Amino acid sequence: QKEVEQDPGPLSVPEGAIVSLNCTYSNSAFQYFMWYRQYSRKGPELLMYTYSSGNKEDGRFTAQVDKSSKYISLFIRDSQPSDSATYLCAMNYGGATNKLIFGTGTLLAVQP
Amino acid sequence: SQTIHQWPATLVQPVGSPLSLECTVEGTSNPNLYWYRQAAGRGLQLLFYSVGIGQISSEVPQNLSASRPQDRQFILSSKKLLLSDSGFYLCAWRLAGALGETQYFGPGTRLLVL
């Protein structure tokens, strides 16, 4: 069983839709959770960073962590064509070396 | 502000040839540095990480090696490339000692081994 599972998609939505992206994980020791956005042929860029269960909002983006269910989500409101990218979840235990465990990424296409 | 550079951006190499990819970070001192490989349709695989000059930890046995000759320089090398070494190579950094602090990625090098 992979430590982090993520639906690869592709996910296609019309412009303005609410998008829900999800990851599940198996190790309850994970404490820090991140979402990265990766455009084609570019390096991943940090989108959201959360610690512990709960919600965190930044503009059109909301990250949600449910540690009891080992489930994290990223919601995108009023999706735009510029949101079309691969979204990677990542998590780690913390500690000196801070090794991240990544999901395989979900490819999102927002149609104008 | 901090900036991370990688070069070259794209590389096409024959099987059996050597490899050297370079990563440098500006605007910070003593960062933790990481090399990842991303194969098509797969997640990021951590290859090496370094917490200081000359300190390299390998995550996966393979045909590659890494070195950190200077505080903000991280090099990925191979003596003889294999077809399976093709992929998108990403360098990342984080602030050392900041628990849970996230990693920031460079623009990547796309390597095609023929």
GROMACS .gro file of N, CA and C in nm, chain A residues 32 34 36 38 40-46 49 88 92 94-100 102-105, chain B residues 32 34 36 38 41-44 46 49 51 59 88 90 94 99-107 110:
model
  150
   32TYR      N    1   0.248   1.746   0.879
   32TYR     CA    2   0.246   1.866   0.797
   32TYR      C    3   0.199   1.829   0.657
   34MET      N    4   0.089   1.966   0.258
   34MET     CA    5   0.110   2.069   0.157
   34MET      C    6   0.039   2.035   0.027
   36TYR      N    7   0.095   2.140  -0.380
   36TYR     CA    8   0.176   2.207  -0.480
   36TYR      C    9   0.100   2.209  -0.612
   38GLN      N   10   0.171   2.233  -1.022
   38GLN     CA   11   0.278   2.215  -1.119
   38GLN      C   12   0.224   2.234  -1.260
   40SER      N   13   0.278   2.243  -1.671
   40SER     CA   14   0.351   2.152  -1.759
   40SER      C   15   0.495   2.198  -1.778
   41ARG      N   16   0.587   2.106  -1.756
   41ARG     CA   17   0.730   2.130  -1.778
   41ARG      C   18   0.790   2.235  -1.684
   42LYS      N   19   0.725   2.256  -1.570
   42LYS     CA   20   0.777   2.349  -1.470
   42LYS      C   21   0.796   2.277  -1.337
   43GLY      N   22   0.870   2.340  -1.246
   43GLY     CA   23   0.883   2.285  -1.112
   43GLY      C   24   0.757   2.311  -1.030
   44PRO      N   25   0.729   2.227  -0.931
   44PRO     CA   26   0.613   2.249  -0.845
   44PRO      C   27   0.627   2.378  -0.764
   45GLU      N   28   0.517   2.448  -0.746
   45GLU     CA   29   0.517   2.568  -0.662
   45GLU      C   30   0.421   2.546  -0.546
   46LEU      N   31   0.462   2.591  -0.429
   46LEU     CA   32   0.382   2.572  -0.310
   46LEU      C   33   0.254   2.654  -0.318
   49TYR      N   34  -0.013   2.526   0.274
   49TYR     CA   35   0.062   2.453   0.376
   49TYR      C   36  -0.021   2.454   0.504
   88LEU      N   37  -0.029   1.840  -0.671
   88LEU     CA   38   0.039   1.736  -0.594
   88LEU      C   39   0.015   1.759  -0.446
   92ASN      N   40   0.468   1.527   0.551
   92ASN     CA   41   0.588   1.476   0.616
   92ASN      C   42   0.569   1.466   0.767
   94GLY      N   43   0.786   1.594   0.976
   94GLY     CA   44   0.865   1.694   1.045
   94GLY      C   45   1.002   1.636   1.072
   95GLY      N   46   1.081   1.702   1.150
   95GLY     CA   47   1.213   1.652   1.183
   95GLY      C   48   1.321   1.721   1.102
   96ALA      N   49   1.445   1.690   1.134
   96ALA     CA   50   1.559   1.765   1.080
   96ALA      C   51   1.571   1.754   0.928
   97THR      N   52   1.542   1.638   0.872
   97THR     CA   53   1.565   1.623   0.729
   97THR      C   54   1.441   1.658   0.647
   98ASN      N   55   1.324   1.658   0.708
   98ASN     CA   56   1.202   1.706   0.642
   98ASN      C   57   1.177   1.638   0.508
   99LYS      N   58   1.183   1.506   0.504
   99LYS     CA   59   1.156   1.437   0.379
   99LYS      C   60   1.007   1.438   0.350
  100LEU      N   61   0.973   1.483   0.229
  100LEU     CA   62   0.833   1.490   0.189
  100LEU      C   63   0.792   1.363   0.117
  102PHE      N   64   0.510   1.242  -0.149
  102PHE     CA   65   0.420   1.302  -0.245
  102PHE      C   66   0.316   1.204  -0.295
  103GLY      N   67   0.198   1.257  -0.327
  103GLY     CA   68   0.103   1.183  -0.408
  103GLY      C   69   0.148   1.190  -0.553
  104THR      N   70   0.083   1.112  -0.639
  104THR     CA   71   0.124   1.108  -0.780
  104THR      C   72   0.073   1.227  -0.859
  105GLY      N   73  -0.018   1.306  -0.801
  105GLY     CA   74  -0.067   1.425  -0.869
  105GLY      C   75  -0.199   1.402  -0.941
  144ASN      N   76   1.883   2.304   0.366
  144ASN     CA   77   1.876   2.162   0.331
  144ASN      C   78   1.847   2.156   0.182
  146TYR      N   79   1.775   1.906  -0.176
  146TYR     CA   80   1.715   1.778  -0.216
  146TYR      C   81   1.721   1.764  -0.368
  148TYR      N   82   1.517   1.537  -0.659
  148TYR     CA   83   1.406   1.448  -0.689
  148TYR      C   84   1.408   1.413  -0.837
  150GLN      N   85   1.117   1.297  -1.132
  150GLN     CA   86   0.975   1.281  -1.161
  150GLN      C   87   0.961   1.213  -1.296
  153GLY      N   88   0.375   1.055  -1.531
  153GLY     CA   89   0.263   0.987  -1.468
  153GLY      C   90   0.291   0.934  -1.329
  154ARG      N   91   0.405   0.971  -1.274
  154ARG     CA   92   0.439   0.923  -1.140
  154ARG      C   93   0.472   1.041  -1.051
  155GLY      N   94   0.474   1.017  -0.924
  155GLY     CA   95   0.504   1.123  -0.829
  155GLY      C   96   0.651   1.154  -0.824
  156LEU      N   97   0.688   1.239  -0.731
  156LEU     CA   98   0.827   1.276  -0.713
  156LEU      C   99   0.898   1.173  -0.627
  158LEU      N  100   1.231   1.098  -0.416
  158LEU     CA  101   1.348   1.158  -0.355
  158LEU      C  102   1.470   1.074  -0.384
  161TYR      N  103   1.944   1.384  -0.036
  161TYR     CA  104   1.929   1.508   0.038
  161TYR      C  105   2.057   1.537   0.113
  163VAL      N  106   2.220   1.798   0.433
  163VAL     CA  107   2.199   1.894   0.541
  163VAL      C  108   2.319   1.987   0.558
  171GLU      N  109   1.868   0.804  -0.095
  171GLU     CA  110   1.741   0.740  -0.064
  171GLU      C  111   1.719   0.612  -0.142
  200PHE      N  112   1.245   1.397  -1.531
  200PHE     CA  113   1.248   1.539  -1.495
  200PHE      C  114   1.312   1.548  -1.357
  202LEU      N  115   1.441   1.751  -1.035
  202LEU     CA  116   1.408   1.871  -0.960
  202LEU      C  117   1.496   1.884  -0.837
  206ARG      N  118   1.508   2.390   0.163
  206ARG     CA  119   1.426   2.433   0.276
  206ARG      C  120   1.516   2.496   0.380
  211LEU      N  121   1.126   2.308   1.182
  211LEU     CA  122   1.048   2.186   1.179
  211LEU      C  123   0.924   2.203   1.094
  212GLY      N  124   0.902   2.109   1.005
  212GLY     CA  125   0.783   2.110   0.922
  212GLY      C  126   0.786   2.211   0.810
  213GLU      N  127   0.888   2.293   0.804
  213GLU     CA  128   0.893   2.394   0.700
  213GLU      C  129   0.896   2.327   0.564
  214THR      N  130   0.823   2.383   0.471
  214THR     CA  131   0.808   2.316   0.343
  214THR      C  132   0.929   2.334   0.255
  215GLN      N  133   0.928   2.266   0.141
  215GLN     CA  134   1.037   2.274   0.045
  215GLN      C  135   0.996   2.358  -0.075
  216TYR      N  136   1.096   2.422  -0.135
  216TYR     CA  137   1.073   2.507  -0.251
  216TYR      C  138   1.155   2.453  -0.367
  217PHE      N  139   1.090   2.443  -0.481
  217PHE     CA  140   1.149   2.373  -0.594
  217PHE      C  141   1.207   2.467  -0.699
  218GLY      N  142   1.308   2.417  -0.768
  218GLY     CA  143   1.363   2.485  -0.882
  218GLY      C  144   1.284   2.456  -1.007
  219PRO      N  145   1.328   2.510  -1.121
  219PRO     CA  146   1.252   2.495  -1.246
  219PRO      C  147   1.268   2.357  -1.311
  222ARG      N  148   1.502   1.867  -1.768
  222ARG     CA  149   1.443   1.753  -1.839
  222ARG      C  150   1.555   1.677  -1.908
   0.00000   0.00000   0.00000
